[in-house]
mmCIF file of the C-alpha atoms, coordinates in Angstrom:
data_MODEL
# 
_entry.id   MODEL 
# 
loop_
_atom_site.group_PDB 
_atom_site.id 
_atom_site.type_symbol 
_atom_site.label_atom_id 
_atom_site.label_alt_id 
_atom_site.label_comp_id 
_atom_site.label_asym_id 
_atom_site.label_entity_id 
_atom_site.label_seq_id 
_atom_site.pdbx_PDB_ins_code 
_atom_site.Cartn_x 
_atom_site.Cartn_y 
_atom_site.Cartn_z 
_atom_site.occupancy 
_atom_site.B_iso_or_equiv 
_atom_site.pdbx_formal_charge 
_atom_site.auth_seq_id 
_atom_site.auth_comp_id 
_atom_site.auth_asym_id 
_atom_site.auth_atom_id 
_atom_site.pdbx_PDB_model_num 
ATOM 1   C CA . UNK A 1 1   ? 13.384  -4.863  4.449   1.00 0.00 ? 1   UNK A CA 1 
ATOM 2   C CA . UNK A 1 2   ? 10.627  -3.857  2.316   1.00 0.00 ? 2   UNK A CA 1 
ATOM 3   C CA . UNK A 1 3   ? 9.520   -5.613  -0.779  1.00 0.00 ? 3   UNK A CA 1 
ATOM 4   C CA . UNK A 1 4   ? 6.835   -5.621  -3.248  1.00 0.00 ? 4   UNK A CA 1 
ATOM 5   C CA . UNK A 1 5   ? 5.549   -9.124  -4.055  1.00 0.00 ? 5   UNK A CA 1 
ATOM 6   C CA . UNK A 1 6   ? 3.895   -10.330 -7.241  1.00 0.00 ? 6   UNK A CA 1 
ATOM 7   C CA . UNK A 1 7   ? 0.985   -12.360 -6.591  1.00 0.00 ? 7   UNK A CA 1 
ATOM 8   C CA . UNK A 1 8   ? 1.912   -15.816 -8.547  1.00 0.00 ? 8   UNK A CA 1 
ATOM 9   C CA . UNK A 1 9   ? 0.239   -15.960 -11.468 1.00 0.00 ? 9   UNK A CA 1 
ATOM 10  C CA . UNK A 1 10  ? -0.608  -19.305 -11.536 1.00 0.00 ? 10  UNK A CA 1 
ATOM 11  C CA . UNK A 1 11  ? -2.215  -19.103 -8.036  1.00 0.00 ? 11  UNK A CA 1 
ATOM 12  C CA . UNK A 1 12  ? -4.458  -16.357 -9.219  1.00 0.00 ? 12  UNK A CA 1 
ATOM 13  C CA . UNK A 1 13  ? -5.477  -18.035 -12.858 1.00 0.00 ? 13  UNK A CA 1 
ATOM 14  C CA . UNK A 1 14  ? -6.823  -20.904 -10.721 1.00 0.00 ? 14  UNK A CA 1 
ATOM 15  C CA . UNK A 1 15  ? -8.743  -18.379 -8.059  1.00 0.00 ? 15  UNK A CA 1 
ATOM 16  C CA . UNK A 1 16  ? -10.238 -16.408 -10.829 1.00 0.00 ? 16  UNK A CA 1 
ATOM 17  C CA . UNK A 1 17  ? -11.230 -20.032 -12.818 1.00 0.00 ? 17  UNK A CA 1 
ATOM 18  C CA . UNK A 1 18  ? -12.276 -21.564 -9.596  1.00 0.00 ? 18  UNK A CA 1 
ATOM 19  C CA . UNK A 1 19  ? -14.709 -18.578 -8.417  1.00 0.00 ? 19  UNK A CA 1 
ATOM 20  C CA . UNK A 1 20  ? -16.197 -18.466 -12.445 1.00 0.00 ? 20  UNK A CA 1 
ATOM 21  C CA . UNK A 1 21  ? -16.907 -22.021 -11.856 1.00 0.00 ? 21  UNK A CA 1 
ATOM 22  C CA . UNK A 1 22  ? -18.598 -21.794 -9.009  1.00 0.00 ? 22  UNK A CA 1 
ATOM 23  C CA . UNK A 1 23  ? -20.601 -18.360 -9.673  1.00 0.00 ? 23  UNK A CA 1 
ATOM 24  C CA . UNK A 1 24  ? -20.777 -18.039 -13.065 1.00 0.00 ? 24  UNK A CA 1 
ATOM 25  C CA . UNK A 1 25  ? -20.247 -20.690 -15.218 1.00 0.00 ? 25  UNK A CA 1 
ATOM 26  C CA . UNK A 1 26  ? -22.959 -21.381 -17.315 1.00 0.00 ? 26  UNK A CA 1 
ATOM 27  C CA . UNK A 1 27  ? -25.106 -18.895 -19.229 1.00 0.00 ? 27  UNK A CA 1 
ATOM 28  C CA . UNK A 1 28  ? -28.597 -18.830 -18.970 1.00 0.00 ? 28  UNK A CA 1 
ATOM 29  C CA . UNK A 1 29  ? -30.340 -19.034 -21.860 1.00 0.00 ? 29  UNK A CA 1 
ATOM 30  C CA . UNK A 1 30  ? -32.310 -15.829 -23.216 1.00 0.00 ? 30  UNK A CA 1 
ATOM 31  C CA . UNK A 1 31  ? -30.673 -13.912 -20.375 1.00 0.00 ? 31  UNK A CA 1 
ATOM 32  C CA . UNK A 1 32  ? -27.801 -11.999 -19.846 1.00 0.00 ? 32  UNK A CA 1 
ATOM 33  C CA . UNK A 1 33  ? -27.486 -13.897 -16.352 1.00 0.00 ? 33  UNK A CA 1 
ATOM 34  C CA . UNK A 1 34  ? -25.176 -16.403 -15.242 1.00 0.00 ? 34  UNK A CA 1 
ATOM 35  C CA . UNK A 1 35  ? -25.052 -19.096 -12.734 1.00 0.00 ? 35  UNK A CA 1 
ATOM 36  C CA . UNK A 1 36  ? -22.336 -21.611 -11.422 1.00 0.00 ? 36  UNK A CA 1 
ATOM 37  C CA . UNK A 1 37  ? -22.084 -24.661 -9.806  1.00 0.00 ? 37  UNK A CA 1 
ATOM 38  C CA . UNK A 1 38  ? -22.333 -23.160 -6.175  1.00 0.00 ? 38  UNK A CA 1 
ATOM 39  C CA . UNK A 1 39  ? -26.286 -23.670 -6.690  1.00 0.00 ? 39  UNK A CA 1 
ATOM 40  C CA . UNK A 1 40  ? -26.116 -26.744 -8.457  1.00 0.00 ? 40  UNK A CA 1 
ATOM 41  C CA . UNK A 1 41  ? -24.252 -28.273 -5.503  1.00 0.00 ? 41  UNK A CA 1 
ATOM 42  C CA . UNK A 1 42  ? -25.901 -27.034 -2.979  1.00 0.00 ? 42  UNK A CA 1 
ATOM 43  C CA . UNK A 1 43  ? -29.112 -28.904 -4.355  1.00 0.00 ? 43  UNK A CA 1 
ATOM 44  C CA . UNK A 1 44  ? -27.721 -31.779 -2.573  1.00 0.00 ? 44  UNK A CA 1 
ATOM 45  C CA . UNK A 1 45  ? -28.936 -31.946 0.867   1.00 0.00 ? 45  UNK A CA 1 
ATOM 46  C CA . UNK A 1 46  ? -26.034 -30.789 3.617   1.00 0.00 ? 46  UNK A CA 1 
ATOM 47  C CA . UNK A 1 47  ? -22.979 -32.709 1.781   1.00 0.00 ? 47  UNK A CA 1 
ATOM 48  C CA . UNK A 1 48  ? -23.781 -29.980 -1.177  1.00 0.00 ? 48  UNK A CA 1 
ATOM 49  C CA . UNK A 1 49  ? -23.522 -26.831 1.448   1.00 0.00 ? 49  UNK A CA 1 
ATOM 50  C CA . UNK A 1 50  ? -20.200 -28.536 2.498   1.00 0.00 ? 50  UNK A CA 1 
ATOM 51  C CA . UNK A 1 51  ? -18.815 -29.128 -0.596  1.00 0.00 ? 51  UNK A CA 1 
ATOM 52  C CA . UNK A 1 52  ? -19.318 -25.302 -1.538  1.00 0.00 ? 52  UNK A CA 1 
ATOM 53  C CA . UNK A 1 53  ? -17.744 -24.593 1.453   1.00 0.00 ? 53  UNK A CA 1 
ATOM 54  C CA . UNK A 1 54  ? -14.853 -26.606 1.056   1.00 0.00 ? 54  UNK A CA 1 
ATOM 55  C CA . UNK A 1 55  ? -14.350 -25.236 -2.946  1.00 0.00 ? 55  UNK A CA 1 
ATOM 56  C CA . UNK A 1 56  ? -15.207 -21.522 -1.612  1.00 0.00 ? 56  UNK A CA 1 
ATOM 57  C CA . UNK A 1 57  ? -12.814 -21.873 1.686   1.00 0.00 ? 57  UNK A CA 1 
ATOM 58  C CA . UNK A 1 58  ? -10.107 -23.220 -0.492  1.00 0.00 ? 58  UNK A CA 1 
ATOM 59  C CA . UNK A 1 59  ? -10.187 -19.380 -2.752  1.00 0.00 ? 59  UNK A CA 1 
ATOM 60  C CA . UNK A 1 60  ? -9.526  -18.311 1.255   1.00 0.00 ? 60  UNK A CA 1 
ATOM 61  C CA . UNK A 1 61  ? -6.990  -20.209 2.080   1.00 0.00 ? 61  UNK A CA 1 
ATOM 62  C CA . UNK A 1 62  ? -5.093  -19.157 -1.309  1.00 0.00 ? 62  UNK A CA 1 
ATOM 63  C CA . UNK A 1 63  ? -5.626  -15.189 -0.938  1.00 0.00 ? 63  UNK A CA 1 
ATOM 64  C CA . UNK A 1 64  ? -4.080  -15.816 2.541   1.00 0.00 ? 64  UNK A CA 1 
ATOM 65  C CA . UNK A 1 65  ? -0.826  -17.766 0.821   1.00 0.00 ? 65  UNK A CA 1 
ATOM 66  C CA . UNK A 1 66  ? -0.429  -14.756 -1.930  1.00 0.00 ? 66  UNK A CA 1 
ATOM 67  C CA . UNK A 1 67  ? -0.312  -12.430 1.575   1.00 0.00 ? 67  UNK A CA 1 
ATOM 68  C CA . UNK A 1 68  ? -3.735  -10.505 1.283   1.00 0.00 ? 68  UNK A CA 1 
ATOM 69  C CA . UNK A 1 69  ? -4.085  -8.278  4.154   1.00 0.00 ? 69  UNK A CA 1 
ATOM 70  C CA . UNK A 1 70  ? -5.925  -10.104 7.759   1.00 0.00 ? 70  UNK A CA 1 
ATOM 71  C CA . UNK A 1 71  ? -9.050  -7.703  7.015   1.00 0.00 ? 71  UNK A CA 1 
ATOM 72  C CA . UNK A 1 72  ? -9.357  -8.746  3.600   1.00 0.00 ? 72  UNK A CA 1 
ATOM 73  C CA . UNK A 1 73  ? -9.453  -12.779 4.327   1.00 0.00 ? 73  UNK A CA 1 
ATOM 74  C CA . UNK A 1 74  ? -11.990 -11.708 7.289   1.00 0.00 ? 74  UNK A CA 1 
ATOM 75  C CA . UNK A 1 75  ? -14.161 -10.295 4.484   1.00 0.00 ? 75  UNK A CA 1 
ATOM 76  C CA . UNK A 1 76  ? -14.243 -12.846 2.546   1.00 0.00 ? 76  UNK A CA 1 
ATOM 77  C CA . UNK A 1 77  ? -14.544 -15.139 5.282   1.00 0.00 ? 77  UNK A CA 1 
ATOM 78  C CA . UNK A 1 78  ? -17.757 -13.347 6.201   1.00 0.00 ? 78  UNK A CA 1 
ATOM 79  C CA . UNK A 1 79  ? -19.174 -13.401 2.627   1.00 0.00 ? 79  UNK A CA 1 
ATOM 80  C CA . UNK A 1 80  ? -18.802 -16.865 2.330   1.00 0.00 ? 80  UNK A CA 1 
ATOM 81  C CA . UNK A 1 81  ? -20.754 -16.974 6.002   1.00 0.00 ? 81  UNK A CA 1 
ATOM 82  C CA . UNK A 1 82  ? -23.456 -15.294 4.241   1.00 0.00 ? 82  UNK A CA 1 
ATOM 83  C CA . UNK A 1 83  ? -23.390 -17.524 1.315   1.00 0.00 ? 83  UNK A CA 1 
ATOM 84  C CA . UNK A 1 84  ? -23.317 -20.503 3.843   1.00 0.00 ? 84  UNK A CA 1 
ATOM 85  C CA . UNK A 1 85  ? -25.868 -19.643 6.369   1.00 0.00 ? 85  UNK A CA 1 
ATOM 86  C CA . UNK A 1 86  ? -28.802 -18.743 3.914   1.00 0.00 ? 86  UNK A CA 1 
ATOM 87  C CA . UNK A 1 87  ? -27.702 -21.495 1.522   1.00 0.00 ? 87  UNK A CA 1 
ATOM 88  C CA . UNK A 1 88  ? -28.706 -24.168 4.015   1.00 0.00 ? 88  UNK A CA 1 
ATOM 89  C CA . UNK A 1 89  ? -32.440 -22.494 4.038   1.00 0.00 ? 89  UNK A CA 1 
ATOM 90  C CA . UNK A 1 90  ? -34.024 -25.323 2.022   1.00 0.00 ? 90  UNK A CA 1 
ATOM 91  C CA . UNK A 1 91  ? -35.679 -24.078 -1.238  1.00 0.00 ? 91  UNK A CA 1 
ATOM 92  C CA . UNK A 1 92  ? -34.761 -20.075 -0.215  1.00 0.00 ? 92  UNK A CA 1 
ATOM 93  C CA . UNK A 1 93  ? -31.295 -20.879 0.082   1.00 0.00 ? 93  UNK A CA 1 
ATOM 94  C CA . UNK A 1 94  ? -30.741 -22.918 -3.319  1.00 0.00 ? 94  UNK A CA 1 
ATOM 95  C CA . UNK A 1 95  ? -32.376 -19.658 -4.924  1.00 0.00 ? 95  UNK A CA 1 
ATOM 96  C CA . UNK A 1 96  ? -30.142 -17.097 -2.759  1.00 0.00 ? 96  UNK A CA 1 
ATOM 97  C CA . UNK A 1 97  ? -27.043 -18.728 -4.033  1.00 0.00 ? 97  UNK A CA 1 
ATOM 98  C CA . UNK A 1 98  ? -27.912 -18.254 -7.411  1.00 0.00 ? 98  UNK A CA 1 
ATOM 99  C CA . UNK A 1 99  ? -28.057 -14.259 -7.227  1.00 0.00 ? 99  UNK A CA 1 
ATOM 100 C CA . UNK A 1 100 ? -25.095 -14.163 -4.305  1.00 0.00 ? 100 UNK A CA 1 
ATOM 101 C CA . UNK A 1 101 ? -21.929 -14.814 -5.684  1.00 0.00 ? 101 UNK A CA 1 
ATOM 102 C CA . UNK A 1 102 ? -19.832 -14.916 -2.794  1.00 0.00 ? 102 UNK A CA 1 
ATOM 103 C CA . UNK A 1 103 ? -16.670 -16.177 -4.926  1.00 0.00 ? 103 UNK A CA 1 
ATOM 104 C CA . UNK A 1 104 ? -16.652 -13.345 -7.230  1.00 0.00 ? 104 UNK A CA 1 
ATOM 105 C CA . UNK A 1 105 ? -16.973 -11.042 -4.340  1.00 0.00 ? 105 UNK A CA 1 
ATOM 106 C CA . UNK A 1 106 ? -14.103 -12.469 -2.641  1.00 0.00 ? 106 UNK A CA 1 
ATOM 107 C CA . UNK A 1 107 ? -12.399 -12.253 -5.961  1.00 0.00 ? 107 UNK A CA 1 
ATOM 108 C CA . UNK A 1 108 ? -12.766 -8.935  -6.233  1.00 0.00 ? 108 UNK A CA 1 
ATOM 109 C CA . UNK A 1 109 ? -11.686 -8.031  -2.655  1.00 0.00 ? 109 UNK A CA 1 
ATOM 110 C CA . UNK A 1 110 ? -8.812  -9.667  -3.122  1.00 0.00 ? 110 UNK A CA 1 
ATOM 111 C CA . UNK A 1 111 ? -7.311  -8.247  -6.709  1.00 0.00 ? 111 UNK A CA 1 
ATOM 112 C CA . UNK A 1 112 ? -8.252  -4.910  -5.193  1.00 0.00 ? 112 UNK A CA 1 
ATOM 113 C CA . UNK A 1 113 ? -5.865  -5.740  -1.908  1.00 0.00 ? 113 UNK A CA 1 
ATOM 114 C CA . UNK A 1 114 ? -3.017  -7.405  -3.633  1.00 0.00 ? 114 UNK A CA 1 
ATOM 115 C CA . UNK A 1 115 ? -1.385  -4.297  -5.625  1.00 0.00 ? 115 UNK A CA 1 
ATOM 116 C CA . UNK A 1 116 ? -1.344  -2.643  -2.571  1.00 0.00 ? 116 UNK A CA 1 
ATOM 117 C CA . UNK A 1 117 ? 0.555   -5.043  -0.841  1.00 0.00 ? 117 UNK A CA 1 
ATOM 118 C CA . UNK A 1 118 ? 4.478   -4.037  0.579   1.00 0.00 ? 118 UNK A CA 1 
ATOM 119 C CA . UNK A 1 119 ? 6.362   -5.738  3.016   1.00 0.00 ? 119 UNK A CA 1 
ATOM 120 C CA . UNK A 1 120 ? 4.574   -9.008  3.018   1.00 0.00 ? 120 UNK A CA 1 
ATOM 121 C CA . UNK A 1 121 ? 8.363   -10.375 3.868   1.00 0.00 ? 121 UNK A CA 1 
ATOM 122 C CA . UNK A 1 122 ? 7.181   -9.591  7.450   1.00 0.00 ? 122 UNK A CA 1 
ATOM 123 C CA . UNK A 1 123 ? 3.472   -9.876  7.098   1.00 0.00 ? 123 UNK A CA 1 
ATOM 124 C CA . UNK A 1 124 ? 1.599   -12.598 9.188   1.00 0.00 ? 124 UNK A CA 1 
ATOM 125 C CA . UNK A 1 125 ? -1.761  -13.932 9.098   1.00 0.00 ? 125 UNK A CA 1 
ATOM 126 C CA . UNK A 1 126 ? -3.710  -14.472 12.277  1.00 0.00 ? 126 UNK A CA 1 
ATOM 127 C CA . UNK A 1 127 ? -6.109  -17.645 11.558  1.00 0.00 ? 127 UNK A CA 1 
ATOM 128 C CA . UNK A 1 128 ? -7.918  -17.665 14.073  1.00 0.00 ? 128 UNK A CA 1 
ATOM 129 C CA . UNK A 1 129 ? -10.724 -15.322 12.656  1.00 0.00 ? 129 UNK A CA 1 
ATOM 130 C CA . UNK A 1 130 ? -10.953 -17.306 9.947   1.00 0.00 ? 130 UNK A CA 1 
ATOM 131 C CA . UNK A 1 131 ? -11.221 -20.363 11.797  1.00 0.00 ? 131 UNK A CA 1 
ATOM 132 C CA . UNK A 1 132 ? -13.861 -19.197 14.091  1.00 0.00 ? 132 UNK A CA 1 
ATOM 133 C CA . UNK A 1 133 ? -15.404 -17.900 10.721  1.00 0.00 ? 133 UNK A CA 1 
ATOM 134 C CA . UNK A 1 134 ? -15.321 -21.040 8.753   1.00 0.00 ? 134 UNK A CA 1 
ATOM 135 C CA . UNK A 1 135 ? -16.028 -23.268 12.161  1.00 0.00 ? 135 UNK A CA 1 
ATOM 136 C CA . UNK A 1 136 ? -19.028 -21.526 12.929  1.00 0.00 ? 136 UNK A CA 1 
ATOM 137 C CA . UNK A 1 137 ? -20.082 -21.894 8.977   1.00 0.00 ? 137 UNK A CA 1 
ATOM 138 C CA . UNK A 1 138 ? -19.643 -25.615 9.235   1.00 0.00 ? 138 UNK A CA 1 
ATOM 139 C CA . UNK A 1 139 ? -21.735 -25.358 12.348  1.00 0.00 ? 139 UNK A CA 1 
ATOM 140 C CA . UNK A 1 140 ? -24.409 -23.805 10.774  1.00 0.00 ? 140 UNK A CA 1 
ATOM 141 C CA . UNK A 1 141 ? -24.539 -26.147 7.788   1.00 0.00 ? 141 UNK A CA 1 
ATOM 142 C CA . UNK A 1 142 ? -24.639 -29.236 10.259  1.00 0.00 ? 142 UNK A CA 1 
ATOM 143 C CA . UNK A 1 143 ? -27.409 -27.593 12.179  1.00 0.00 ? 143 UNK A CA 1 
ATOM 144 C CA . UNK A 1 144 ? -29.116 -26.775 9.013   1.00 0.00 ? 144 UNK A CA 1 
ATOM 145 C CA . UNK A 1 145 ? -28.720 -30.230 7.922   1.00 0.00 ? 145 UNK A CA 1 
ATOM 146 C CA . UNK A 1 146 ? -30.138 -32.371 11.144  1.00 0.00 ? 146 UNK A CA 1 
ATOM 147 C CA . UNK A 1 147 ? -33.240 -29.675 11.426  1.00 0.00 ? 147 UNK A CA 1 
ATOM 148 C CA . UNK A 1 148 ? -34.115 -30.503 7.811   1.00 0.00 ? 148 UNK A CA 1 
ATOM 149 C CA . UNK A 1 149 ? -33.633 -34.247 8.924   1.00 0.00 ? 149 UNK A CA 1 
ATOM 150 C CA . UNK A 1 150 ? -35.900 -33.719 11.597  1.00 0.00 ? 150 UNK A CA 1 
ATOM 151 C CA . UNK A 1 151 ? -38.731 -31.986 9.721   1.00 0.00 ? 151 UNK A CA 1 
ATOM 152 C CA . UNK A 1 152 ? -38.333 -34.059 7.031   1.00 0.00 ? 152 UNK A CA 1 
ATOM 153 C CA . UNK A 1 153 ? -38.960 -37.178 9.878   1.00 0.00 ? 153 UNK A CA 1 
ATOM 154 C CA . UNK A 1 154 ? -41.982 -35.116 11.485  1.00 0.00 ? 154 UNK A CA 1 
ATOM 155 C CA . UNK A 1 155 ? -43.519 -35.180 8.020   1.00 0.00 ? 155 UNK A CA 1 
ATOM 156 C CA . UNK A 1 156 ? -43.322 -38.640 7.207   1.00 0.00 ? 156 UNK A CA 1 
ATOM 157 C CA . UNK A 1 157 ? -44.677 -39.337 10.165  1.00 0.00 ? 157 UNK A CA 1 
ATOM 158 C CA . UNK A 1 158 ? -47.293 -37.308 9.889   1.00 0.00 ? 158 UNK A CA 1 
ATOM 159 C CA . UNK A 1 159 ? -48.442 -38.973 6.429   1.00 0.00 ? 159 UNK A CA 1 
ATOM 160 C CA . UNK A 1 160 ? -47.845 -42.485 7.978   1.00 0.00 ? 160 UNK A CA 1 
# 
């Protein structure tokens, strides 16, 4: 049987307000430019980075429910890797995530995959990409996290 599905509406008003949030939020003064939350969390050492991931993973987890297509949700999986891995570069990172919205990016792919969608009746999602993809994110993060321990240890020790 094939059927066209309509993404729910609701589902996608909270995607759209969730990746504005995080990406774009609040204006910059003087500027045309916007930032969101996403670098304003990851200020906080490692439990920022995972929070991000958690807010940016759950946008994932919701494209998969409204039946985007397996290459789509590996996509975005992989942007938010990007956004993930350089965020946890102290300093570097904090700035990257202000000019990579990984979110709105996702958001994009996504609303560009769902009108396209048929037969998602009999469409499955694989997750073990995405698992691997968002395992190997968390991974990075905790690594990221104990080597900035460490330095952080070798300097005080230093200065002691």
């Amino acid at each position: 049987m094939t059927a066209t599905k309509t993404p729910n509406p609701k589902t996608l008003k909270r995607i759209r307000t969730l990746s504005k949030l995080l990406d774009s939020a609040i204006a910059i003064p003087g500027t045309k430019y916007k930032i969101g939350l996403d670098p304003i969390i990851g200020l906080v050492p490692a439990v920022g980075d995972y929070l991000s991931l958690i807010l940016s993973g759950y946008v994932i987890f919701e494209a998969a429910k409204l039946g985007a297509k397996q290459d789509t949700l590996v996509k975005m999986a992989l942007n938010l890797l990007v956004d993930s891995v350089v965020g946890t570069v102290p300093v570097a990172g904090d700035l990257f995530d202000v000019a990579w919205k990984a979110n709105e990016a996702n958001l994009k792919l996504l609303e560009q995959d769902l009108p396209d969608q048929t037969d998602l009746d009999n469409a499955s999602i694989d997750w073990r990409p995405l698992i691997l993809i968002l395992g190997a994110i968390a991974l990075v993060i905790l690594l990221g996290g104990l080597l900035t321990l460490w330095l952080l240890k070798l300097v005080f020790n230093a200065l002691a």
